[in-house]
Coordinates of C-alpha atoms in Angstrom, one line a residue:
Chain A
M55 CA 5.0 67.6 41.8
T56 CA 8.6 66.9 42.4
W57 CA 8.4 63.2 42.5
F58 CA 10.2 62.4 39.5
K59 CA 13.0 64.8 39.5
K60 CA 16.1 63.0 40.1
E61 CA 15.2 59.5 41.2
K62 CA 18.1 59.4 43.7
K63 CA 19.9 56.1 43.8
K64 CA 18.2 54.5 46.6
I65 CA 20.1 53.4 49.6
T66 CA 17.6 51.0 50.8
A67 CA 17.0 50.3 54.4
Q68 CA 15.6 46.9 54.1
K69 CA 15.9 44.6 57.1
R70 CA 16.8 41.5 55.2
A71 CA 19.9 42.6 53.4
L72 CA 20.8 40.6 50.4
P73 CA 24.0 38.5 50.7
G74 CA 26.9 40.8 50.0
D75 CA 24.7 43.8 50.5
V76 CA 25.8 44.3 54.0
W77 CA 27.1 47.9 53.8
A78 CA 25.2 51.1 53.1
K79 CA 26.5 54.5 52.3
C80 CA 24.9 57.5 54.0
E81 CA 23.7 59.9 51.3
D82 CA 24.3 62.9 53.6
C83 CA 27.8 62.4 55.2
G84 CA 29.1 59.6 53.0
E85 CA 29.9 57.3 55.9
I86 CA 29.9 53.6 55.1
V87 CA 27.7 51.9 57.7
Y88 CA 27.1 48.3 58.5
R89 CA 23.4 47.6 57.6
E90 CA 22.8 45.5 60.7
K91 CA 24.0 48.4 62.9
L92 CA 22.0 50.8 60.8
A93 CA 18.8 48.7 61.3
E94 CA 19.4 48.6 65.0
N95 CA 19.6 52.3 65.0
F96 CA 16.2 52.8 63.4
N97 CA 17.9 53.4 60.0
V98 CA 19.4 56.6 61.3
C99 CA 23.1 57.2 60.3
L100 CA 25.2 56.5 63.3
K101 CA 27.6 59.3 62.4
C102 CA 25.5 62.2 61.2
G103 CA 21.9 61.4 62.2
H104 CA 20.6 61.3 58.6
H105 CA 17.3 59.4 58.4
F106 CA 17.5 56.8 55.7
R107 CA 14.2 56.2 53.9
I108 CA 12.2 53.3 55.3
D109 CA 9.2 51.7 53.7
P110 CA 5.6 51.5 55.1
D111 CA 6.2 48.2 56.9
G112 CA 9.2 49.9 58.6
Y113 CA 6.9 52.6 59.9
A114 CA 4.3 50.2 61.0
E115 CA 6.9 48.2 63.0
L116 CA 8.4 51.4 64.3
L117 CA 5.2 52.9 65.6
L118 CA 2.9 50.0 66.4
D119 CA 3.2 47.3 69.0
R120 CA 2.7 44.4 66.7
S121 CA 2.9 46.1 63.3
L122 CA -0.5 46.4 61.5
E123 CA -3.0 44.0 63.1
E124 CA -5.5 44.4 60.3
E125 CA -5.1 46.0 56.9
Y126 CA -8.0 47.8 55.2
D127 CA -9.0 48.4 51.6
S128 CA -5.9 46.6 50.3
D129 CA -7.8 45.6 47.2
L130 CA -8.6 49.1 45.9
M131 CA -6.9 49.6 42.6
S132 CA -6.4 52.6 40.4
V133 CA -8.1 52.9 37.1
D134 CA -7.2 55.3 34.3
P135 CA -10.2 57.6 34.5
L136 CA -8.8 60.1 31.9
R137 CA -7.3 57.5 29.7
F138 CA -4.3 59.7 30.1
V139 CA -2.2 60.0 27.0
G140 CA 1.4 60.7 28.0
P141 CA 4.9 59.6 27.0
T142 CA 4.3 56.5 29.2
A143 CA 0.8 55.2 29.7
Y144 CA -0.6 55.5 33.2
A145 CA -1.4 51.8 33.2
E146 CA 2.2 51.0 32.5
R147 CA 3.6 53.2 35.2
Y148 CA 1.0 51.7 37.6
E149 CA 1.9 48.2 36.7
R150 CA 5.6 48.9 37.2
A151 CA 4.9 50.4 40.6
L152 CA 2.8 47.4 41.5
R153 CA 5.5 45.0 40.6
K154 CA 8.2 47.1 42.4
V155 CA 6.4 47.6 45.6
G156 CA 4.2 44.5 45.8
R157 CA 1.2 46.6 46.9
K158 CA -1.7 48.1 45.0
E159 CA -1.3 51.7 45.9
A160 CA 0.8 54.5 47.5
V161 CA -0.8 54.2 50.9
L162 CA -1.3 51.4 53.4
T163 CA -4.1 51.7 56.0
G164 CA -5.1 49.6 58.9
R165 CA -5.4 49.2 62.6
G166 CA -2.8 48.7 65.3
R167 CA -1.8 49.6 68.8
V168 CA 0.5 52.2 70.3
D169 CA 1.6 51.0 73.7
G170 CA -1.7 49.2 74.0
L171 CA -3.9 52.0 72.7
E172 CA -5.8 51.1 69.6
V173 CA -5.3 53.5 66.6
E174 CA -6.2 53.8 63.0
F175 CA -3.0 54.0 61.0
G176 CA -2.0 55.0 57.5
V177 CA 1.4 55.3 55.9
M178 CA 2.4 56.4 52.4
D179 CA 4.9 54.7 50.1
F180 CA 7.1 57.1 48.2
R181 CA 8.3 54.2 45.9
F182 CA 4.8 54.0 44.5
I183 CA 4.7 56.7 41.7
G184 CA 6.4 59.1 44.1
G185 CA 3.8 58.6 46.8
S186 CA 1.4 60.6 44.6
M187 CA -2.3 60.9 45.6
G188 CA -4.8 59.7 43.1
S189 CA -8.4 58.6 43.7
V190 CA -7.4 55.4 45.6
V191 CA -5.0 57.2 48.0
G192 CA -7.6 59.8 48.6
E193 CA -10.4 57.2 49.1
K194 CA -8.3 55.1 51.5
I195 CA -7.4 58.1 53.6
A196 CA -11.0 59.4 53.7
R197 CA -12.1 55.9 54.8
A198 CA -9.4 55.8 57.5
A199 CA -10.7 59.2 58.8
E200 CA -14.2 57.9 58.8
R201 CA -13.2 54.7 60.6
A202 CA -11.4 56.8 63.2
L203 CA -14.5 58.9 63.7
K204 CA -16.8 55.9 64.0
S205 CA -14.5 53.8 66.2
E206 CA -13.2 56.8 68.2
R207 CA -9.7 55.5 67.7
P208 CA -7.0 58.2 67.1
L209 CA -5.8 58.5 63.6
I210 CA -2.1 58.5 62.7
M211 CA -1.0 59.3 59.2
V212 CA 2.6 59.1 58.0
S213 CA 3.1 61.0 54.8
A214 CA 5.7 60.8 52.0
S215 CA 4.6 62.2 48.7
G216 CA 5.4 64.4 45.8
G217 CA 1.8 65.6 45.6
A218 CA -1.2 65.0 43.4
R219 CA -1.1 62.3 40.7
M220 CA -1.1 64.2 37.5
M221 CA -2.3 61.3 35.4
E222 CA -5.7 61.4 37.2
G223 CA -5.9 65.1 36.4
V224 CA -8.5 67.2 38.3
L225 CA -9.8 64.0 40.0
S226 CA -6.5 63.8 41.9
L227 CA -6.9 67.5 42.9
M228 CA -10.3 66.7 44.3
Q229 CA -8.9 64.1 46.6
M230 CA -7.4 67.0 48.6
A231 CA -11.0 68.3 49.2
K232 CA -12.2 64.8 49.9
T233 CA -9.6 63.9 52.6
S234 CA -9.8 67.4 54.2
S235 CA -13.6 67.2 54.4
A236 CA -13.3 63.8 56.1
L237 CA -10.8 65.2 58.5
G238 CA -13.2 68.1 59.1
R239 CA -15.7 65.7 60.5
L240 CA -13.0 64.1 62.7
H241 CA -11.9 67.6 63.7
R242 CA -15.4 68.3 65.1
S243 CA -15.2 65.2 67.2
R244 CA -12.8 64.6 70.1
V245 CA -10.7 62.0 68.2
P246 CA -7.1 63.0 67.9
Y247 CA -5.4 63.1 64.5
F248 CA -1.6 63.0 64.3
S249 CA 0.2 63.8 61.1
I250 CA 3.8 62.6 60.8
L251 CA 5.8 64.2 57.9
T252 CA 8.7 62.3 56.4
N253 CA 11.0 63.0 53.5
P254 CA 9.6 64.4 51.2
T255 CA 6.1 65.7 51.8
T256 CA 5.1 68.3 49.2
G257 CA 2.3 69.5 46.9
G258 CA -1.3 68.4 47.2
V259 CA -0.6 66.1 50.1
T260 CA 1.0 68.9 52.2
A261 CA -1.8 71.2 51.1
S262 CA -4.5 68.9 52.5
F263 CA -4.4 66.1 55.1
A264 CA -0.7 66.3 56.0
M265 CA -0.9 69.9 57.4
L266 CA -4.2 69.3 59.2
G267 CA -3.0 67.3 62.2
D268 CA -4.0 68.2 65.8
V269 CA -0.3 67.5 66.2
I270 CA 2.1 67.7 63.4
I271 CA 5.5 66.0 63.8
A272 CA 8.3 66.1 61.2
E273 CA 11.3 63.8 60.8
P274 CA 14.7 65.5 61.0
G275 CA 15.8 66.9 57.7
A276 CA 12.6 66.0 55.8
L277 CA 11.8 68.2 52.9
I278 CA 8.3 69.7 53.5
G279 CA 6.6 72.3 51.4
F280 CA 3.8 73.3 49.0
A281 CA 5.8 74.0 45.9
G282 CA 8.9 72.0 45.0
P283 CA 12.3 73.7 45.4
R284 CA 12.9 73.7 41.7
V285 CA 9.6 75.5 40.9
I286 CA 10.4 78.1 43.5
E287 CA 13.9 78.7 42.2
Q288 CA 12.5 79.1 38.7
T289 CA 9.8 81.5 39.9
I290 CA 12.0 83.8 42.0
G291 CA 15.1 83.4 39.8
Q292 CA 17.5 82.8 42.7
E293 CA 19.0 80.0 44.7
L294 CA 17.2 78.9 47.8
P295 CA 18.9 79.3 51.2
D296 CA 20.4 76.3 52.9
G297 CA 17.9 74.4 55.0
F298 CA 14.9 76.0 53.2
Q299 CA 11.7 73.8 53.5
R300 CA 13.5 71.3 55.8
A301 CA 11.8 70.1 58.9
E302 CA 13.8 72.4 61.2
F303 CA 12.9 75.4 59.0
L304 CA 9.2 74.6 59.4
L305 CA 9.6 74.3 63.1
E306 CA 11.3 77.7 63.3
H307 CA 8.5 79.2 61.2
G308 CA 5.8 77.7 63.4
M309 CA 4.4 75.2 60.9
V310 CA 5.0 72.0 62.8
D311 CA 4.8 71.1 66.5
M312 CA 8.0 69.2 66.8
V313 CA 10.9 67.7 64.9
V314 CA 11.4 64.2 66.4
P315 CA 14.2 61.8 65.6
R316 CA 13.0 58.3 64.7
P317 CA 14.2 56.5 67.8
E318 CA 12.0 58.9 69.9
L319 CA 9.0 58.9 67.6
K320 CA 6.9 56.1 69.2
P321 CA 7.5 57.2 72.8
T322 CA 6.7 60.8 71.8
V323 CA 3.5 59.8 70.0
S324 CA 2.5 57.6 72.8
K325 CA 3.0 60.3 75.5
L326 CA 1.1 62.9 73.4
L327 CA -1.8 60.5 72.7
R328 CA -2.3 59.9 76.4
H329 CA -2.7 63.6 77.0
M330 CA -5.4 63.8 74.4
V331 CA -7.4 60.6 74.9
D332 CA -10.0 60.1 77.6
G333 CA -9.4 57.6 80.3
Q334 CA -5.8 56.9 79.3
S335 CA -4.0 58.9 81.9
G336 CA -2.5 55.8 83.6
Chain B
M179 CA -11.9 96.4 20.9
A180 CA -10.7 93.0 21.9
S181 CA -7.3 91.9 20.9
H182 CA -7.1 88.5 19.3
Q183 CA -5.0 85.4 19.8
E184 CA -3.3 83.4 17.1
F185 CA -6.2 81.0 16.4
E186 CA -8.6 84.0 16.3
R187 CA -6.6 85.8 13.7
S188 CA -9.1 85.6 10.9
I189 CA -11.8 86.8 13.3
G190 CA -9.5 89.7 14.2
E191 CA -9.0 90.6 10.5
V192 CA -12.7 90.8 9.8
V193 CA -13.3 92.8 13.0
E194 CA -10.6 95.2 11.8
R195 CA -12.2 95.5 8.3
I196 CA -15.5 96.3 9.9
G197 CA -13.9 99.0 11.9
H198 CA -12.2 100.5 8.9
L199 CA -15.3 100.4 6.9
K200 CA -17.3 102.2 9.6
E201 CA -14.6 104.9 9.9
L202 CA -14.6 105.3 6.1
A203 CA -18.4 105.6 6.1
N204 CA -18.4 108.2 8.9
A205 CA -15.6 110.2 7.3
R206 CA -17.0 110.3 3.8
G207 CA -20.7 109.8 4.4
L208 CA -20.7 106.6 2.2
D209 CA -23.4 104.1 2.3
V210 CA -21.7 100.8 3.4
D211 CA -24.7 99.0 4.9
D212 CA -24.6 96.1 2.4
E213 CA -20.9 95.5 2.8
L214 CA -21.2 95.8 6.5
K215 CA -24.0 93.3 6.6
R216 CA -21.9 90.9 4.5
L217 CA -18.9 91.3 6.8
E218 CA -20.9 90.8 10.0
A219 CA -22.4 87.7 8.6
R220 CA -18.9 86.5 7.8
L221 CA -17.8 87.3 11.3
D222 CA -20.6 85.3 12.9
E223 CA -19.7 82.4 10.6
L224 CA -16.0 82.6 11.4
R225 CA -16.7 82.7 15.2
A226 CA -19.0 79.8 15.1
E227 CA -16.5 77.9 13.0
T228 CA -13.5 78.7 15.1
F229 CA -15.2 78.1 18.4
K230 CA -16.8 74.9 17.3
S231 CA -13.5 73.0 17.0
L232 CA -11.3 74.6 19.6
T233 CA -8.4 72.4 20.8
P234 CA -7.9 72.1 24.6
M235 CA -4.8 74.4 24.3
E236 CA -6.8 77.0 22.5
R237 CA -9.4 76.9 25.3
V238 CA -6.5 77.5 27.7
L239 CA -5.6 80.6 25.7
I240 CA -9.2 81.8 25.8
A241 CA -9.3 81.3 29.6
R242 CA -6.1 83.4 29.8
H243 CA -7.2 85.9 27.1
P244 CA -5.7 89.4 27.9
Q245 CA -9.2 90.9 27.2
R246 CA -11.2 88.3 29.2
P247 CA -13.3 89.9 31.9
H248 CA -11.6 89.6 35.3
S249 CA -13.3 89.3 38.7
L250 CA -13.7 93.0 39.4
D251 CA -15.2 93.6 35.9
V252 CA -17.8 91.0 36.7
I253 CA -18.3 92.2 40.3
E254 CA -19.0 95.8 39.3
R255 CA -21.6 94.6 36.8
I256 CA -23.6 92.3 38.9
F257 CA -23.3 93.3 42.6
D258 CA -24.8 96.5 44.1
D259 CA -23.2 98.3 47.1
F260 CA -20.0 96.3 46.8
V261 CA -17.7 97.2 49.8
E262 CA -14.2 95.6 49.8
L263 CA -12.8 94.4 53.2
H264 CA -9.1 93.9 53.7
G265 CA -6.5 91.9 55.5
D266 CA -6.0 88.6 57.4
R267 CA -5.6 90.3 60.8
A268 CA -2.2 88.6 61.1
F269 CA 0.3 89.6 58.4
R270 CA -0.9 91.8 55.6
D271 CA -3.6 92.3 53.0
D272 CA -3.2 90.1 49.8
P273 CA -4.4 92.1 46.8
A274 CA -4.4 88.9 44.7
V275 CA -7.8 88.2 46.2
V276 CA -10.6 90.7 46.6
C277 CA -13.2 90.1 49.3
G278 CA -16.2 92.1 50.4
W279 CA -19.9 92.4 50.7
G280 CA -22.0 92.8 47.6
R281 CA -25.7 92.7 46.9
L282 CA -27.3 90.5 44.2
A283 CA -31.1 90.8 43.6
G284 CA -31.5 92.3 47.1
R285 CA -29.4 89.7 48.9
S286 CA -26.2 90.5 50.8
I287 CA -23.5 88.2 49.8
M288 CA -19.8 87.7 50.7
V289 CA -17.8 87.8 47.5
I290 CA -14.3 86.2 47.5
A291 CA -12.6 86.8 44.1
Q292 CA -9.2 86.1 42.7
Q293 CA -8.1 89.2 40.8
K294 CA -5.7 89.3 37.8
G295 CA -4.2 92.6 36.6
R296 CA -4.7 94.0 33.2
N297 CA -1.3 95.5 32.8
T298 CA 2.2 95.3 34.3
K299 CA 1.5 97.8 37.1
E300 CA -1.7 96.1 38.1
N301 CA -0.1 92.7 37.9
L302 CA 2.7 93.7 40.2
K303 CA 0.1 94.7 42.7
R304 CA -2.2 91.7 42.1
N305 CA 0.7 89.2 41.7
F306 CA -1.1 87.8 38.6
A307 CA -3.8 86.6 41.0
M308 CA -1.4 84.2 42.6
M309 CA -2.4 84.3 46.3
H310 CA -0.1 84.0 49.3
P311 CA -1.1 82.3 52.6
E312 CA -2.4 85.5 54.0
G313 CA -4.8 85.7 51.0
Y314 CA -6.3 82.3 51.9
R315 CA -6.5 83.4 55.5
K316 CA -8.2 86.7 54.6
A317 CA -10.7 84.7 52.6
L318 CA -11.4 82.3 55.4
R319 CA -11.8 85.2 57.9
L320 CA -14.4 86.8 55.7
M321 CA -16.2 83.5 55.0
R322 CA -16.5 83.2 58.7
L323 CA -18.0 86.6 58.8
A324 CA -20.6 85.6 56.3
E325 CA -21.4 82.5 58.3
K326 CA -21.8 84.6 61.4
F327 CA -24.4 86.8 59.7
R328 CA -26.0 83.9 57.8
R329 CA -25.1 85.3 54.4
P330 CA -24.2 83.1 51.4
I331 CA -20.7 83.1 49.9
I332 CA -19.7 83.4 46.3
T333 CA -16.2 82.7 45.2
I334 CA -14.9 83.7 41.8
I335 CA -11.9 81.6 40.6
D336 CA -9.3 82.9 38.2
T337 CA -5.7 82.1 39.1
P338 CA -2.8 80.4 37.5
A339 CA -1.7 78.9 40.8
A340 CA -1.0 79.6 44.5
Y341 CA 2.2 81.6 44.6
P342 CA 5.3 79.4 44.8
G343 CA 7.7 81.7 46.6
L344 CA 10.0 82.0 49.6
G345 CA 7.6 84.1 51.8
A346 CA 4.6 81.9 50.8
E347 CA 6.5 78.8 52.0
E348 CA 7.7 80.5 55.2
R349 CA 4.2 81.5 56.1
G350 CA 2.7 78.1 55.4
Q351 CA 1.1 78.1 51.9
A352 CA 0.2 74.5 52.3
E353 CA -1.3 74.9 55.7
A354 CA -3.4 77.9 54.6
I355 CA -4.9 76.0 51.6
A356 CA -5.4 72.8 53.6
R357 CA -7.2 74.8 56.4
N358 CA -9.5 76.4 53.9
L359 CA -10.4 73.0 52.4
L360 CA -11.3 71.7 55.9
E361 CA -13.1 74.8 57.1
M362 CA -15.1 75.3 53.8
S363 CA -16.4 71.8 54.1
L364 CA -17.9 72.8 57.5
I365 CA -19.1 76.4 57.0
E366 CA -22.7 76.7 57.8
T367 CA -23.9 78.9 54.9
P368 CA -24.3 78.2 51.2
I369 CA -21.2 78.5 49.1
I370 CA -21.1 78.8 45.3
A371 CA -17.8 78.7 43.4
A372 CA -17.7 80.2 39.9
V373 CA -14.7 79.4 37.7
L374 CA -14.4 82.5 35.5
G375 CA -11.0 81.9 33.8
E376 CA -8.1 79.8 35.1
G377 CA -8.7 77.2 37.8
G378 CA -5.1 76.7 38.7
S379 CA -4.6 73.6 40.9
G380 CA -4.5 74.0 44.7
G381 CA -4.5 77.7 44.3
A382 CA -8.0 77.5 42.9
L383 CA -9.2 74.6 45.1
G384 CA -8.4 76.6 48.2
L385 CA -11.4 78.8 47.5
S386 CA -13.7 76.3 45.8
V387 CA -15.0 73.7 48.2
A388 CA -18.6 74.6 47.6
D389 CA -22.2 73.4 47.4
R390 CA -22.2 74.3 43.7
I391 CA -19.5 74.8 41.2
V392 CA -20.4 76.6 38.0
M393 CA -17.8 77.1 35.3
F394 CA -17.7 79.2 32.2
E395 CA -17.6 77.4 28.9
Y396 CA -14.0 78.3 28.0
A397 CA -12.6 78.4 31.5
I398 CA -10.2 75.7 32.6
Y399 CA -9.6 73.8 35.8
S400 CA -6.5 71.6 36.2
V401 CA -4.3 69.8 38.7
I402 CA -1.3 71.4 36.9
S403 CA -0.8 73.9 34.0
P404 CA -0.2 72.4 30.6
E405 CA 3.3 74.0 30.7
G406 CA 4.1 72.4 34.0
C407 CA 2.8 69.0 32.9
A408 CA 4.7 69.2 29.6
S409 CA 8.0 70.0 31.3
I410 CA 7.6 67.2 33.9
L411 CA 6.2 64.4 31.7
W412 CA 7.4 65.2 28.3
R413 CA 10.5 66.9 29.6
E414 CA 10.2 69.7 27.2
N415 CA 8.5 73.0 26.8
S416 CA 7.6 72.9 23.1
E417 CA 4.3 74.0 21.7
E418 CA 3.6 70.4 20.7
A419 CA 4.2 69.0 24.3
R420 CA 2.0 71.8 25.7
Q421 CA -0.8 70.8 23.4
K422 CA -0.4 67.2 24.3
A423 CA -0.5 68.0 28.0
A424 CA -3.5 70.2 27.6
S425 CA -5.4 67.4 25.9
A426 CA -4.3 64.7 28.3
L427 CA -5.2 66.6 31.4
R428 CA -8.9 66.9 30.5
L429 CA -9.1 70.4 31.9
T430 CA -12.0 71.9 29.9
A431 CA -15.5 72.7 31.2
P432 CA -17.1 69.8 29.3
D433 CA -14.4 67.4 30.7
L434 CA -15.0 68.6 34.3
F435 CA -18.7 68.2 33.9
E436 CA -18.3 64.7 32.6
L437 CA -15.9 63.8 35.4
G438 CA -18.5 65.0 37.9
V439 CA -16.5 67.8 39.4
I440 CA -18.7 70.8 38.3
D441 CA -22.4 71.2 38.4
E442 CA -23.1 73.5 35.5
I443 CA -21.4 74.9 32.4
L444 CA -22.2 78.6 31.7
A445 CA -22.4 79.3 28.0
E446 CA -20.2 82.2 26.9
P447 CA -21.1 84.9 24.4
Q448 CA -20.3 84.0 20.8
G449 CA -16.5 84.4 20.4
G450 CA -15.8 84.0 24.1
A451 CA -16.4 86.1 27.2
H452 CA -13.8 88.7 26.0
E453 CA -16.2 89.7 23.2
N454 CA -19.0 90.8 25.6
W455 CA -18.3 91.5 29.2
D456 CA -21.9 92.8 30.0
L457 CA -23.5 89.6 28.6
T458 CA -20.9 87.4 30.4
A459 CA -21.7 89.1 33.7
S460 CA -25.4 88.8 33.3
L461 CA -25.1 85.1 32.4
L462 CA -23.2 84.6 35.7
A463 CA -25.7 86.7 37.7
E464 CA -28.6 84.6 36.4
A465 CA -26.9 81.3 37.3
L466 CA -25.9 82.6 40.8
Q467 CA -29.4 83.7 41.6
R468 CA -30.9 80.4 40.5
H469 CA -28.5 78.4 42.6
L470 CA -28.9 80.7 45.6
D471 CA -32.7 80.4 45.4
D472 CA -32.3 76.7 45.6
L473 CA -29.6 76.5 48.3
L474 CA -31.1 79.1 50.6
A475 CA -34.4 77.0 50.7
R476 CA -32.5 74.1 52.2
P477 CA -31.7 73.5 55.9
V478 CA -28.1 74.0 56.7
E479 CA -27.7 70.3 57.9
E480 CA -28.8 69.2 54.4
L481 CA -26.4 71.6 52.8
L482 CA -23.4 70.2 54.8
A483 CA -24.4 66.6 54.3
R484 CA -24.7 67.1 50.5
R485 CA -21.5 69.1 50.4
Y486 CA -19.7 66.3 52.1
E487 CA -21.1 63.7 49.7
K488 CA -20.3 65.8 46.7
Y489 CA -16.5 65.5 47.4
R490 CA -16.7 62.2 49.1
K491 CA -17.7 60.4 45.9
M492 CA -15.3 62.1 43.5
G493 CA -12.7 59.9 41.9
A494 CA -12.6 56.5 40.2
W495 CA -11.2 53.2 41.3
A496 CA -11.7 49.5 41.1
G497 CA -12.7 47.2 44.0
D498 CA -14.5 48.1 47.1

């Protein structure tokens, strides 16, 4: 549950830069880059290779031939099942996220194509309450898995999340069981499931659908873990080593299949899919 | 015998007075029956009063009570021929979780139980019941064994959390928990999860995808500890913030029953499970047998379909 630790000043990677907003500063190496050049380079820093955060539409465009061809369940909205009493009301945080992001939840699901092959696609939105998983996120992902099972289309999920949504209490925890059960059924079928982990993927999302891919691919430098770094530091009372819980660390420890830079993401997914899907060897 | 928490202080005082009175009577051969009766009546009254109006944070303290029965205390009281089995066959044995065969009313059962320690030495060994990935993998290995021999599985939940440490992350804590969630949804034998004390987030969930979830009256089950929630949302670790968080999270057994997460609340002995371990264990044994009778009478396809539906419908949203 690290999602609201320092909200880092976002260096956005929007395609339509506002007038005057033509330069971006890399939060890793400090290089000032021309936004247009950055966009041409998949929002990867030209100097150091740092992956700027991109939004769900960015991933849909990156991975799918014609972005999302049909969106599902876009009307599902969160309610406040616990009538959560916190410093800020859940409804208020939700409204704020809604206005900021222009979508109703922290995951976007739908159907598209990867080099012509039809897939079920889901992508999380870290801007929406830290990409946290509440009932709606869990439900949309479970439905995506069920659609993949029924349609026999491979499922691709792109994750970015701080974990479970505290304000839905134990109901958000149960979404881990719900999504994993739905993937269990898919697992028993011969429909591939690809999980793509982006910065950051932690908590209940990592401990459920994100780590259950037939193939798990991480973006370079992405923070991926169960517990947040701050919680671990507090628990063990020492500083964490450099690179701990980064994508490359997980690769080294055998937890992900590959670390793939953004420009190679689609070709890699496409190649892998064709090894795993019947009648697509051409 | 039992030590008492702040909110139980008046109960503790009466218990102490009863003890003194009995000692006095023994030592000097005095007749204290009337006084004893009066005090015991007062004790009953006090317990009923205190436990009638517990705040959520007080319930958290009961769930973590130092004298609350732990898994092995319950196991030794309700299972015959318990034999512990060790290790994940890959890295090491995780003593935070105890697994093995036991027999309940003649039936062999695979028992998977999170084990807290009762003192510092035990807690060092048990890691305060905070499991590492190898613990979840040991549990899964032995649940598979139960499936192979068509024996039911009972898990006993009592953990603050899955361990947040360096080694746990290196060895894939998230993957281990996720794998258990997926596999438990498919295991072809009945599973009952019993929440005995603390149901700490993913650490508890990783052993509790089940056909039935029963929960003791003063146990808790939460997505995050009240302390964690207070420090994140209220940005402070004051008593007041913890109490607010404990209330907001809706983590008590009645809350979970209302939210449709658990199937049954097990009443605790008066004054809480820590006041009477034998009775606590027998109440659990009775419930387990009742659910086993029911689950074992169902075909495995039906079990799996119902297990799927159980989790599939959890949650609340608007729109369709």
